[in-house]
Amino acid sequence: MAETLTLAKAINAGLRRSLERDSKVVLMGEDIGRLGGVFRVTDGLQKDFGEDRVIDTPLAESSIVGAAIGMAMRGYRPVVEIQFDGFVYVAFDQIVSQLAKMHARSSGQVKVPVTVRIPYGGGIGAVEHHSESPEAYFAHTAGLRVVTPSNPVDGFHLVQQAIACDDPVVFLEPKRRYWDKAEVDASAAPPLPMGSARVVRAGLALTLVAYGPMVRTCLEAAAAAESDGTSIEVVDLRSLSPLDLDTVVQSVRRTGRCVVAHEASVFLGMAAEVAAAVAQECFYELESPVLRVGGFHTPYPPSRLEGHYLPDLDRVLDTVDRALAY
Amino acid sequence: MAETLTLAKAINAGLRRSLERDSKVVLMGEDIGRLGGVFRVTDGLQKDFGEDRVIDTPLAESSIVGAAIGMAMRGYRPVVEIQFDGFVYVAFDQIVSQLAKMHARSSGQVKVPVTVRIPYGGGIGAVEHHSESPEAYFAHTAGLRVVTPSNPVDGFHLVQQAIACDDPVVFLEPKRRYWDKAEVDASAAPPLPMGSARVVRAGLALTLVAYGPMVRTCLEAAAAAESDGTSIEVVDLRSLSPLDLDTVVQSVRRTGRCVVAHEASVFLGMAAEVAAAVAQECFYELESPVLRVGGFHTPYPPSRLEGHYLPDLDRVLDTVDRALAY
Amino acid sequence: MAIPTHAPDDGFVQLLTPEGERVDNPDFPLDISDDEIRALYRDLVLVRRIDAEATALQRQGELGLWAQLLGQEAAQVGAGRALVPGDMAFPTYREHGVAWCRGVDPLTLLGLFRGTTNGGWDPEEHGFALYTIVIGDQCPQAVGYAMGLQHDRAENAVMVFFGDGASSQGDVNESFIWASVFNAPVVFFCQNNQWAISEPLERQTRIPLFQRAWGFGFPGVRIDGNDVLACLAVSRHMLQRAREGAGPALIEAFTYRMGAHTTSDDPTRYRLDSDVEAWRLRDPLERVRSYLHKQQLVDQSFFTELDDEAEQLAERLRAGTRALPNPLPTDMFDQAYAEPHAVVDRQRAEFSQYLSGFAPEEV
Amino acid sequence: MAIPTHAPDDGFVQLLTPEGERVDNPDFPLDISDDEIRALYRDLVLVRRIDAEATALQRQGELGLWAQLLGQEAAQVGAGRALVPGDMAFPTYREHGVAWCRGVDPLTLLGLFRGTTNGGWDPEEHGFALYTIVIGDQCPQAVGYAMGLQHDRAENAVMVFFGDGASSQGDVNESFIWASVFNAPVVFFCQNNQWAISEPLERQTRIPLFQRAWGFGFPGVRIDGNDVLACLAVSRHMLQRAREGAGPALIEAFTYRMGAHTTSDDPTRYRLDSDVEAWRLRDPLERVRSYLHKQQLVDQSFFTELDDEAEQLAERLRAGTRALPNPLPTDMFDQAYAEPHAVVDRQRAEFSQYLSGFAPEEV
Ligand SMILES: Cc1ncc(C[n+]2csc(CCOP(=O)(O)OP(=O)(O)O)c2C)c(N)n1
Ligand SMILES: Cc1ncc(C[n+]2csc(CCOP(=O)(O)OP(=O)(O)O)c2C)c(N)n1
Ligand SMILES: [Mg+2]
Ligand SMILES: [Mg+2]
């Protein structure tokens, strides 16, 4: 029974499903209860599952993650919400020193299946600290998994997979796509395992790699390029850690060219890893260098400038053109 | 009047010089006063400059950085010590949200010339959280500068340059090299600006890029390779943000091959950026892919395993051989 | 343990009742002229007008967001007017009333919410630091600034603002420790407006917030946050104490957020109209108005002129907001670092070249 | 404000004087058999022996580091013996005495300091979480675990350990707030050993640490941390209270770090021998020994047997430490994640291949 859902509602449905299936799943965060979260992603869940399972916490992100670790040690499967990307840095120590390392620190004896949900990225005209793209920090951190849905179907399944995973997962929600809609069949099995990338559009001349909010932009760019006669393949990474390098490499071996796009600063951003790995794996196949397009190495600007900061269709196509020009 | 100094003593001399030259320089940190720091880098400074300028603080890194920002706003030039790499995550929010962004946030009106000194890296047989390599987090953060000396001469000059710089600087001290010695001429001018890399050994067949603790390892690897008849050029990055790409690219254009080494996880580590950028800039000159050698994507292991985790001479040479085999 | 939301059981410092009667408090005497009270009333009215106008501008799409201060005017004006030149205030994102007292043009604030800037004033010039959105981050900075004052042997103090929700952040509590250990000249001014977005005070504490100070070894006092005279008197007292070297203090201004958290918020989802109504009876402006009336300190023309002034101010904000210059695309490169940075320089050059490929009107 | 380092001016709970006299405290009565006191003394002696042996092993190069507990035996044994099965303890890096009470083999601890492991025991099995080195990080985790107990309606409690220095960390203070707001069954046990490495208590607070609790709305009490009976009685009381749903409490065990911070530290750089000497008169073992003597609860054979037991334990540690198995290079890959991770899998494969190029003895 498929239903048209926004990304926000699809994640809500995924959370609901997880709460139903496993009594050890608890949600914690700021304003997630009666308010249902500032983006309404947890809407209705406290009403239906009670204040014991959907917990409004004090305003202290470090302790939100720390307490989740403690609950996980007690056998729970906490899902915590960080209200906005820019507020996760307060919890960075608990995430990096504790959550990521607990399994290794305990020689594998302690599992901390905590999911850290974070709305991330720009494009909604917000005030500062509300448009950050912190994914590289987490992807670089051994011990964490990092996934990000680009559409409602993935939102529904990935969040359940993240919660079911015995490792800690940073679950990044592209906030400017919360209102994107798609048919979601809640009875269908997940189309892919959590760690897999997916070719979301087939093409011949170049592989465009993206994730989260930039997938739609890249699909639009590919469509525009097609009308100009250029056939572009688009890969949605879905998982940043682990990176599904095979899917990317197979695509680039076919197309011979690669562009990677994201909102974060390209300097040491996720695209650096993809570019470095693809350049190595496809050394003999690449007809042009892997090019990167993304945010600049500047703090996220005031929202009136975000149109310039964020890689849009034009900047993506400009980069594609430069790659094709080699 | 050159003097033989360890890296620790050279930084101490640089701090002393800065305290002498600018009355606005203040030092803050845990145990930096009477104890002189756990590595004695601040030895004797409180005695000579007083408790007002060399301040032992409460045990709270977030506030150490936060208070430094406030003092900087008041016209001071604070130099803070984070006792070990693994304890900087507690201060991550103040560094990333505030220190890095203050200049941009204030439309350029507020300068926060704070230096954050952090002993970093492994190899000293320490207990957990004492061997972290967090440089990628900071290099990816727009608004910060990140530098790291590999030897006493750079230690002496770079720390003064960092303190004199009007931007916030993360100053990473390779703790396992604290006891390395060299002649330091305190009266000489700094050999290079803060943001420049340096070719520390000339060679023909391959460019080996490193920084901080790995420079010595790479120099040793180059020496070993030479006795096998292979001529390797070694570049010491010195600055990770900005990255002096020109120096690296010029070298790779000469040698045609490049290996990048660091202790941090290679996945999205500094070498990813160098590899991606070099692969792009030297697309036509590269005779083999840029290869990376470094830490694994696992939390830093118990010290009995660090010899395996850290890229040593053998692993560096193995990677060099693979690059040369293309 | 239930937290009283209207008037606290264990009392607070009040110098002017909701009915507009002066009451004395032996601990916090207030020596104030009629002129000063009139000036305070003017502040209250104009600050409320700025807030209302900004809210309207947001509704009209001119601002992306606005964080209303409605109901908190007295707390902010009382605190703001207690500051003297050389003092430094560290605000959150809601201290428009303090900004006003510190001489920051409200238009500059509107730029933040319009997205033309992240902070357009010079903190040193106004003694008013940048707005801080990451909850609590300003507190350690405020203590550091206060330590700087100490080093300079300046006879000034810092006042740092934060909310009831913020009191749960690690940084805020660390700053209590630092202030205490270094005996720093800093006054913590907590506007307890009963809500942190949708979370009531019980999510942050089970005892009155001013008592938090007891755990750190400095005085804490709760004041009627809707009473501008109490806010002024206690702020002055604590600031003066700090300037004289007696160290930090915590002031809890007991007040209420009459509006939504921000214009993006829908408070009907989590709180009762009747609560809001009850607080309306404790309006911070009404009681001063009624005092001025009863004491015959003003005539009708005072109010009319003030209304006119408010209307002109609103007019200026309306026009000014629409005219706020958009930042230049290159600003982000220019402002990222104070000194040249090779990565940014390269990106600036590439981006400028990229932009030059477009017709001017597309940029 | 000077902080007293020998015996606090404002007193503390003491049930056994340094001279070995029992005193009563009406708030914290202790019902204890002679056997139990003998058992406590045995704990104290064995824990001290473990500590001494580990220190010696570090000097011999068998351990990379050791964090001595010398002087803090009573605090740890008193607290550790107040815990019951099902309770959970969250230690720092110095709670070897608590580990002992929770049945963790001291050899496992030595593995941490030898570098063969970062934590070799199962926290659930022993009711003893991993050692935590990042100061304060364990506190929010302890509160989360306590919330889990609450959810499970388990009649157990959590005890979380931290030092005087740690009391300055944001996370520790946040955990006070959480414990209070959720009324979580957690007892905060602060061993105030007067030093955070080289920093004296004045760098962390200007009032006695137990008073910190006043700012958060739960009881705080200072106890003689060198008196095992006081530590046991007050810990039992507060744990029982927590188990019964009365919420958190803070215990400040006033004690002294007789040794260096760790074997890497040189305390002569920052503190006076005379201070250490003064504290030696308050030795936590001596007073129990003297009590057992005076009350004639033991004869000489008790001490001789105990010495033998300690010597055997030390022997086992010496031999056991040298025999601790080195971890396998592949362990780091295997333990990084609970489920397969493509990046790690690839690295494991590559590294295994790389290693296979070496002769076995080189690995
Ligand atoms: C670290 C952090 N976490 C979360 C937020 C999102 N947020 C913005 S305001 C707010 C509530 C703040 O409440 P309070 O401190 O009482 O101040 P008030 O808004 O009531 O003035 C929250 C949770 C934030 N800005 N920063
Ligand atoms: C976040 C953090 N900062 C700094 C350190 C380094 N460090 C280790 S122990 C210590 C002092 C701790 O003092 P205290 O809390 O009193 O515990 P004690 O060692 O006295 O038992 C410091 C600063 C650390 N481990 N973690
Ligand atoms: Mg509030
Ligand atoms: Mg201590």
mmCIF file of N, CA, C and O in Angstrom, chain B residues 65 99 121 134 206 237:
data_model
loop_
_atom_site.group_PDB
_atom_site.id
_atom_site.type_symbol
_atom_site.label_atom_id
_atom_site.label_comp_id
_atom_site.label_asym_id
_atom_site.label_seq_id
_atom_site.Cartn_x
_atom_site.Cartn_y
_atom_site.Cartn_z
ATOM 1 N N VAL B 65 38.846 27.684 25.500
ATOM 2 C CA VAL B 65 38.764 28.325 24.188
ATOM 3 C C VAL B 65 37.779 29.491 24.229
ATOM 4 O O VAL B 65 38.048 30.572 23.696
ATOM 5 N N LEU B 99 35.242 30.406 17.298
ATOM 6 C CA LEU B 99 36.582 30.876 16.958
ATOM 7 C C LEU B 99 36.739 30.985 15.435
ATOM 8 O O LEU B 99 37.176 32.017 14.917
ATOM 9 N N GLY B 121 49.109 13.197 17.877
ATOM 10 C CA GLY B 121 49.712 12.031 17.247
ATOM 11 C C GLY B 121 50.146 10.970 18.248
ATOM 12 O O GLY B 121 50.150 11.187 19.469
ATOM 13 N N PRO B 134 43.747 14.817 15.045
ATOM 14 C CA PRO B 134 42.480 15.477 14.691
ATOM 15 C C PRO B 134 42.612 16.536 13.602
ATOM 16 O O PRO B 134 41.691 17.311 13.382
ATOM 17 N N LEU B 206 59.993 10.357 -7.113
ATOM 18 C CA LEU B 206 58.675 10.382 -6.460
ATOM 19 C C LEU B 206 58.670 11.475 -5.403
ATOM 20 O O LEU B 206 59.704 11.756 -4.776
ATOM 21 N N LEU B 237 54.649 19.707 4.584
ATOM 22 C CA LEU B 237 53.574 20.681 4.322
ATOM 23 C C LEU B 237 53.621 21.883 5.261
ATOM 24 O O LEU B 237 53.246 22.982 4.890
#
